[in-house]
Short mmCIF file of C-alpha atoms in Angstrom, two decimals:
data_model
loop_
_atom_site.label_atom_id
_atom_site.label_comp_id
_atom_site.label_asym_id
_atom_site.label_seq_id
_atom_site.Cartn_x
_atom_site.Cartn_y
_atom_site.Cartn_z
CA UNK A 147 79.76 105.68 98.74
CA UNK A 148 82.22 107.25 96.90
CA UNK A 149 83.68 110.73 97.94
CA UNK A 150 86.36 113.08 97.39
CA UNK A 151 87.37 116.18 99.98
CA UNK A 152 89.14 119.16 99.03
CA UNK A 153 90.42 122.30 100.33
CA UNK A 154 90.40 125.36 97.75
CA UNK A 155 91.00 128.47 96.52
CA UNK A 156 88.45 129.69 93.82
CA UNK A 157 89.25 133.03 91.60
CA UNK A 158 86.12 133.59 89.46
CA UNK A 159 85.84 136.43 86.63
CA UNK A 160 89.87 144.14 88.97
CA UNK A 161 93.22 141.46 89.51
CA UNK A 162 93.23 139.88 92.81
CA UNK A 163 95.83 137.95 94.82
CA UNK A 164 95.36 135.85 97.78
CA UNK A 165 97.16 133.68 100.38
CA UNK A 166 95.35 131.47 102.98
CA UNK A 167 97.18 128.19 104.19
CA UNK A 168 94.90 125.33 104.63
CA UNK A 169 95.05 122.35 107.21
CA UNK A 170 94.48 119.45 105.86
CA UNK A 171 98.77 106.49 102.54
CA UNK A 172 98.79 103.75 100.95
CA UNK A 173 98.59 103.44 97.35
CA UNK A 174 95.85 101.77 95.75
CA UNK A 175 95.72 99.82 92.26
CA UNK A 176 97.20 102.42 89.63
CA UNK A 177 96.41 101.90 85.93
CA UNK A 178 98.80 104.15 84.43
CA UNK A 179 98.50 106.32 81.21
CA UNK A 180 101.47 106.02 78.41
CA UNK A 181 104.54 108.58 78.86
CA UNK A 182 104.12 112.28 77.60
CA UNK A 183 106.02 113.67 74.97
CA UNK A 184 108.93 115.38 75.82
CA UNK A 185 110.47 113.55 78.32
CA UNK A 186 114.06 113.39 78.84
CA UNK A 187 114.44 111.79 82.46
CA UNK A 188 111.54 109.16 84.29
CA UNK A 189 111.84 109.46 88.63
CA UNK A 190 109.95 107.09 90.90
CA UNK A 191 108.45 108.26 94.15
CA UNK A 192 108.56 105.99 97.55
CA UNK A 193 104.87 105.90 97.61
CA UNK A 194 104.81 104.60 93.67
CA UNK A 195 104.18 107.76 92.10
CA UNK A 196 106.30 108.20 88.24
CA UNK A 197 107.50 111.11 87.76
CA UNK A 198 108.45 112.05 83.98
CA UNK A 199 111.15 114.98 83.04
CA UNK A 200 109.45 116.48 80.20
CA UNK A 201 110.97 119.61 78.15
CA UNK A 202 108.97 122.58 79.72
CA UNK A 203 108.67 123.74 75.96
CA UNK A 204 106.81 120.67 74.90
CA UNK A 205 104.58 119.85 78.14
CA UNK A 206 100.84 119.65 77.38
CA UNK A 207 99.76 122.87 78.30
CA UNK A 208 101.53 124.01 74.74
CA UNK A 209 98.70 121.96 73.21
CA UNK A 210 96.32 124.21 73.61
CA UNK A 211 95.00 125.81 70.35
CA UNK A 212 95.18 129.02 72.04
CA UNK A 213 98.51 128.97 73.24
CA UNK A 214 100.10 127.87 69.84
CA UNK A 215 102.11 131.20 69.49
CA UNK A 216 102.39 131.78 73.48
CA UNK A 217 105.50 133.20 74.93
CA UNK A 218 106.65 130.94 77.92
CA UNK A 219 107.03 133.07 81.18
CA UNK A 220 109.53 131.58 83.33
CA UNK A 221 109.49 133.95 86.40
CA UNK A 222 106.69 136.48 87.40
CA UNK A 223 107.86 140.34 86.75
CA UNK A 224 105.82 141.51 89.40
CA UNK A 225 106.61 141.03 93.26
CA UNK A 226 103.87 139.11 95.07
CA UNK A 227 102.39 140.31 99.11
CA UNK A 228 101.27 137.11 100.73
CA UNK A 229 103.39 133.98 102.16
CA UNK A 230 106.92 134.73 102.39
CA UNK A 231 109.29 131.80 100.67
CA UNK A 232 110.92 128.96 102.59
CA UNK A 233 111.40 126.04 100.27
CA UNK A 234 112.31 124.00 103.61
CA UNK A 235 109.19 124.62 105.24
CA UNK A 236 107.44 123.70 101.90
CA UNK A 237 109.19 120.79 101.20
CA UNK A 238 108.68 118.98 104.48
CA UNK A 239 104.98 119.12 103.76
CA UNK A 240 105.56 117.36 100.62
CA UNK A 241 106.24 114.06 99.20
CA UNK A 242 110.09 114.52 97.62
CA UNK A 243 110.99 111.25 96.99
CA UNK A 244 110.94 111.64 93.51
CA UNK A 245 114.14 114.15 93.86
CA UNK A 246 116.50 111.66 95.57
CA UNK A 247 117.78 110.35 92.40
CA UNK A 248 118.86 113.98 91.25
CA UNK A 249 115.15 115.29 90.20
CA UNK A 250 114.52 117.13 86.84
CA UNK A 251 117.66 118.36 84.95
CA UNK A 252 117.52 121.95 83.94
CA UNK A 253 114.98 122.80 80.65
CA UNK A 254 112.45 120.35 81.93
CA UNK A 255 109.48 120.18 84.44
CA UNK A 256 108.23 117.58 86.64
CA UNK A 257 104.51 115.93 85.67
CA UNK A 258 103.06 113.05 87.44
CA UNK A 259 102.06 109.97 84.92
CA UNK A 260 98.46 110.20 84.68
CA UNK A 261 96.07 107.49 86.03
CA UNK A 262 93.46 106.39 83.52
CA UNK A 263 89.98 106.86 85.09
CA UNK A 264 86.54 107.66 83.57
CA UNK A 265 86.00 109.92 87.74
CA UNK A 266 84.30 113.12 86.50
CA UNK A 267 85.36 116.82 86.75
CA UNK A 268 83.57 118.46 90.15
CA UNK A 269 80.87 120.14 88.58
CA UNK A 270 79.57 123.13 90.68
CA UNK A 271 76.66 125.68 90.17
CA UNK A 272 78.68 128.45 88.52
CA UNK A 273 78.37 129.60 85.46
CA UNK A 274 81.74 131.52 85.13
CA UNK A 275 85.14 130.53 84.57
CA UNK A 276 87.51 130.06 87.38
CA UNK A 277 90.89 129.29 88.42
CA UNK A 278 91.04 126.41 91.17
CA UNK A 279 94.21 125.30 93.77
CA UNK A 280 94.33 123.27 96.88
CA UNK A 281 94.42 119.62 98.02
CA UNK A 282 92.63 116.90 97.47
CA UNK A 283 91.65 113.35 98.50
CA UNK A 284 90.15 111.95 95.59
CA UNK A 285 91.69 107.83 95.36
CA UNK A 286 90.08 107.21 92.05
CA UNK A 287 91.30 109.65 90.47
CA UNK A 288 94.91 110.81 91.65
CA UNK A 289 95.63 106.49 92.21
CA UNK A 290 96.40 107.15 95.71
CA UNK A 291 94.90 107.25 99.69
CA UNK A 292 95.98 110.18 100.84
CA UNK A 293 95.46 113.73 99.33
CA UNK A 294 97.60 115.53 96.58
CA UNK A 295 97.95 119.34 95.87
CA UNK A 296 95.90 120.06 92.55
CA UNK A 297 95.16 122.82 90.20
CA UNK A 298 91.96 123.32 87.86
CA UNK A 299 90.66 125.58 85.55
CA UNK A 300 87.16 126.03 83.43
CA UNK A 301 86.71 128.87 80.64
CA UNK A 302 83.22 128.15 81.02
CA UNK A 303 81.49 127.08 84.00
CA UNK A 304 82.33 123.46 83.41
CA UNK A 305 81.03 122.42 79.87
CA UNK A 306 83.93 121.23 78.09
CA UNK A 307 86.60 123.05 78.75
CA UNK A 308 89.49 122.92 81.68
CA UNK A 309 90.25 119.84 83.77
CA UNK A 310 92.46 119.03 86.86
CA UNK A 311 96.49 119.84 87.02
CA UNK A 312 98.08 118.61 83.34
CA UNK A 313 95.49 116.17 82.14
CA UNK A 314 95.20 118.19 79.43
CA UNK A 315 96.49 121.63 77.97
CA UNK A 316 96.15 124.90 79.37
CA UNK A 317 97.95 125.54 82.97
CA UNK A 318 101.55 126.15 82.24
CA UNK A 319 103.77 124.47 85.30
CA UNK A 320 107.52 126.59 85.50
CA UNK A 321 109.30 124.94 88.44
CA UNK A 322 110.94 122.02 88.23
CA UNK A 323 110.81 121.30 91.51
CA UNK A 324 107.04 121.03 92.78
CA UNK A 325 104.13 119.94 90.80
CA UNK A 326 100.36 119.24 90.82
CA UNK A 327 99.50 116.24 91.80
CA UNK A 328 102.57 116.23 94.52
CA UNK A 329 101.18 113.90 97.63
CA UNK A 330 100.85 115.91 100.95
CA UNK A 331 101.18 115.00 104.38
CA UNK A 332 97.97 115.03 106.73
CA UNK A 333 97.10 116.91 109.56
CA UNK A 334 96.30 114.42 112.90
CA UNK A 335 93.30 114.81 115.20
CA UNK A 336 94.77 116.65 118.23
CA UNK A 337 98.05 116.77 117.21
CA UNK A 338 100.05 118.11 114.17
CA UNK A 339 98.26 120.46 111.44
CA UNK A 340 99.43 120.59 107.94
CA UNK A 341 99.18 124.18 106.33
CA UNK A 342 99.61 124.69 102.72
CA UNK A 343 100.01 128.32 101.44
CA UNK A 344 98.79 129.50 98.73
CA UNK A 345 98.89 132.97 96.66
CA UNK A 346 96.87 133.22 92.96
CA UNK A 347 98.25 136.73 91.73
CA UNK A 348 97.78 138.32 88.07
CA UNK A 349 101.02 139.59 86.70
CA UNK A 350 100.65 143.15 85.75
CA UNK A 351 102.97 142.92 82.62
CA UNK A 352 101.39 139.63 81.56
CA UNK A 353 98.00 139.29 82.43
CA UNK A 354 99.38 135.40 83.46
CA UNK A 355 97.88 134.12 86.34
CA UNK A 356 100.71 133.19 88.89
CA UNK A 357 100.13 130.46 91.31
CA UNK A 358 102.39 130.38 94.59
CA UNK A 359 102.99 127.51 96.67
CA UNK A 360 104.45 128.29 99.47
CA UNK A 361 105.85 131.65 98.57
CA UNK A 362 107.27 129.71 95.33
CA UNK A 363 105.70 130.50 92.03
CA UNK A 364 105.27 127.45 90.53
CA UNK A 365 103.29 127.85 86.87
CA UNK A 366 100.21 130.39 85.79
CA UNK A 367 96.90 130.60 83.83
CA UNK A 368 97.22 132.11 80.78
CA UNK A 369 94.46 134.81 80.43
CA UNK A 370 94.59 133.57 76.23
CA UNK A 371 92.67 130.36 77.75
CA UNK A 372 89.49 132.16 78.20
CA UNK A 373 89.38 132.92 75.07
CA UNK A 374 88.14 136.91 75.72
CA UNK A 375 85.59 136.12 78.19
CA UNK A 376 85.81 135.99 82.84
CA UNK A 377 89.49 136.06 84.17
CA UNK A 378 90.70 137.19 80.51
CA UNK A 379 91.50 140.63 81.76
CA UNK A 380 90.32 140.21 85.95
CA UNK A 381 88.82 138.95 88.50
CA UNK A 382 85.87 140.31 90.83
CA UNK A 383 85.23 137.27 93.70
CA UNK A 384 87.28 134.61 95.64
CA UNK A 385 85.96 132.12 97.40
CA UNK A 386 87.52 129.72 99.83
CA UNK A 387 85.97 126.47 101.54
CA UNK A 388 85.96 122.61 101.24
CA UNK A 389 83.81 120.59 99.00
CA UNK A 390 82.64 117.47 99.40
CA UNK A 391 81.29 115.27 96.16
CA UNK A 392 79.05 111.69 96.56
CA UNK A 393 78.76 109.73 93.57
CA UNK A 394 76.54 107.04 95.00
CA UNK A 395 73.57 108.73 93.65
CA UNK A 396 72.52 112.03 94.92
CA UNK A 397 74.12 114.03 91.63
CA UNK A 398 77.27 114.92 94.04
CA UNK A 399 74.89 117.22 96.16
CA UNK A 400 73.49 116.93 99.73
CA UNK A 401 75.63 114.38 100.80
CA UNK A 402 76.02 113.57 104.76
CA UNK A 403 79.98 112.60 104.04
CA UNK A 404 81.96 113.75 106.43
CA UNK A 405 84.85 116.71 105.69
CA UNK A 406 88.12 116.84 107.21
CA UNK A 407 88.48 114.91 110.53
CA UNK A 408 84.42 115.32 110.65
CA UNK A 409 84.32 117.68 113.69
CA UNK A 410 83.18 121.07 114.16
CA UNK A 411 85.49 123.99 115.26
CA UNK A 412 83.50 124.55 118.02
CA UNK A 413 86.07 121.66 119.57
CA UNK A 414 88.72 123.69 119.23
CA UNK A 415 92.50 124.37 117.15
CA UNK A 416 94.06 121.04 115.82
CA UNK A 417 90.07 119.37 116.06
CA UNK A 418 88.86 120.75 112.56
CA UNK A 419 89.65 121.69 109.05
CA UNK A 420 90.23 125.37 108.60
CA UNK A 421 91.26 128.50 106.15
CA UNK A 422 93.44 131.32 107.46
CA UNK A 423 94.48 134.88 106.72
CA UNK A 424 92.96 135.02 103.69
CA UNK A 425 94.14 138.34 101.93
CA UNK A 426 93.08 139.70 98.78
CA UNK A 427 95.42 142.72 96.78
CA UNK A 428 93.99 145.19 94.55
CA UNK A 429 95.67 145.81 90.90
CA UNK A 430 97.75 148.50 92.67
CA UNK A 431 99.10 145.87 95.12
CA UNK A 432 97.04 147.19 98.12
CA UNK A 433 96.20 144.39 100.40
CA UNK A 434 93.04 144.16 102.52
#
């Protein structure tokens, strides 16, 4: 059986923001795809992961057809309610190898080298397009064990357009020092719990969606990727959770694979996966 397990944060097609933190190895065999375009510097991780510099005016979200005569945002003009910054706290949940050697010079953005794999996109039973951020344990994919902080997007509920963090063009990434794909610590049975925070808030000058990691805005949605249609000009539901998908067979649905450490919270703090303070803003900034 083949499974992946993610935590998420799901804006669907009026602006809202949100913030929950979510608790949450080895690498296997990596096939890796050729360098980007763009890149000035290449960085190596401790756990095998290659990082490549690339210009952040020639990354591959600037392949999108719609985005041809886009105006790179580098900072969000609007201030954000939700997790307060601490790049500290943030970091020591991360894997920051990659930065020992002096990390990405100014003008550029990091992006993980792809791994080549035919794994599908998780297809759910929406027909909308969304915006998608949270972490991940998904080996054939990503190339490793343990899970990685991701990013998706889908125009139109899944058929044909959007795909996870920069495999192809359309999320715009701004910060040159955290990416998707970044490998995250994980939470132990009992003991330690990871937390990664999370905001998704629609700048009111833009109409970019901004995506905060830890109180750091990192890179947006462009609204231009939806083309007119759901999350072009709002959005009306969140939804938070974990997702489980089995490939063995059963379409990805149904499956008795176990999520998170595969107890119940009826055991108790620091004994199962969980969401917290979720918090949604209104277009005047009002949160509930």
């Amino acid at each position: 059986m083949q499974a992946m397990k993610v935590c998420l944060l799901v804006l669907l097609a009026s602006a809202l923001a949100l913030d929950a933190p979510c608790a949450q190895g080895r690498s296997i065999q990596r096939k890796l795809a050729k360098k980007p375009k763009g890149v000035v510097k290449t960085l190596k991780g401790d756990k095998g992961d290659v990082i490549d510099c690339v210009d952040i005016y020639k990354q591959p979200a600037f392949d999108h057809p719609l985005l041809q005569n886009h105006t790179l945002q580098i900072a969000p003009s609007s201030p954000k309610y939700g997790a307060p910054r601490d790049n500290a706290i943030l970091d020591s949940l991360l894997d920051i190898s990659w930065r020992k050697n002096g990390g990405c010079p100014e003008g550029s953005v990091p992006i993980v080298r792809n791994v080549l794999s035919d794994r599908p996109i998780i297809r759910k039973n929406m027909s909308s397009a969304n915006q998608e951020s949270g972490h991940q344990k998904y080996p054939q994919r990503t190339g490793f064990n343990g899970p990685t902080f991701f990013v998706f997007w889908t125009a139109n509920g899944y058929s044909g357009t959007g795909c996870y963090d920069l495999t192809c063009p359309g999320w715009v990434l701004t910060s040159s020092q955290y990416y998707p794909g970044m490998q995250l610590q994980s939470s132990t049975y009992g003991g330690q719990q990871i937390e990664l925070a999370m905001d998704i808030k629609r700048d009111q000058s833009t109409g970019n969606w901004w995506l905060y990691l830890g109180g750091t805005p990192i890179g947006y949605w462009p609204p231009s990727i939806y083309n007119g249609g759901a999350l072009t000009y709002g959005a009306d539901t969140i939804s938070w959770g974990g997702e489980i998908y089995d490939s063995s067979g059963s379409g990805g649905f149904n499956t008795l694979t176990q999520m998170g450490s595969g107890h119940f919270a009826t055991e108790g703090y620091t004994r199962a996966s969980y969401v917290r303070d979720i918090i949604y803003t209104d277009p005047n900034g009002t949160p509930y």
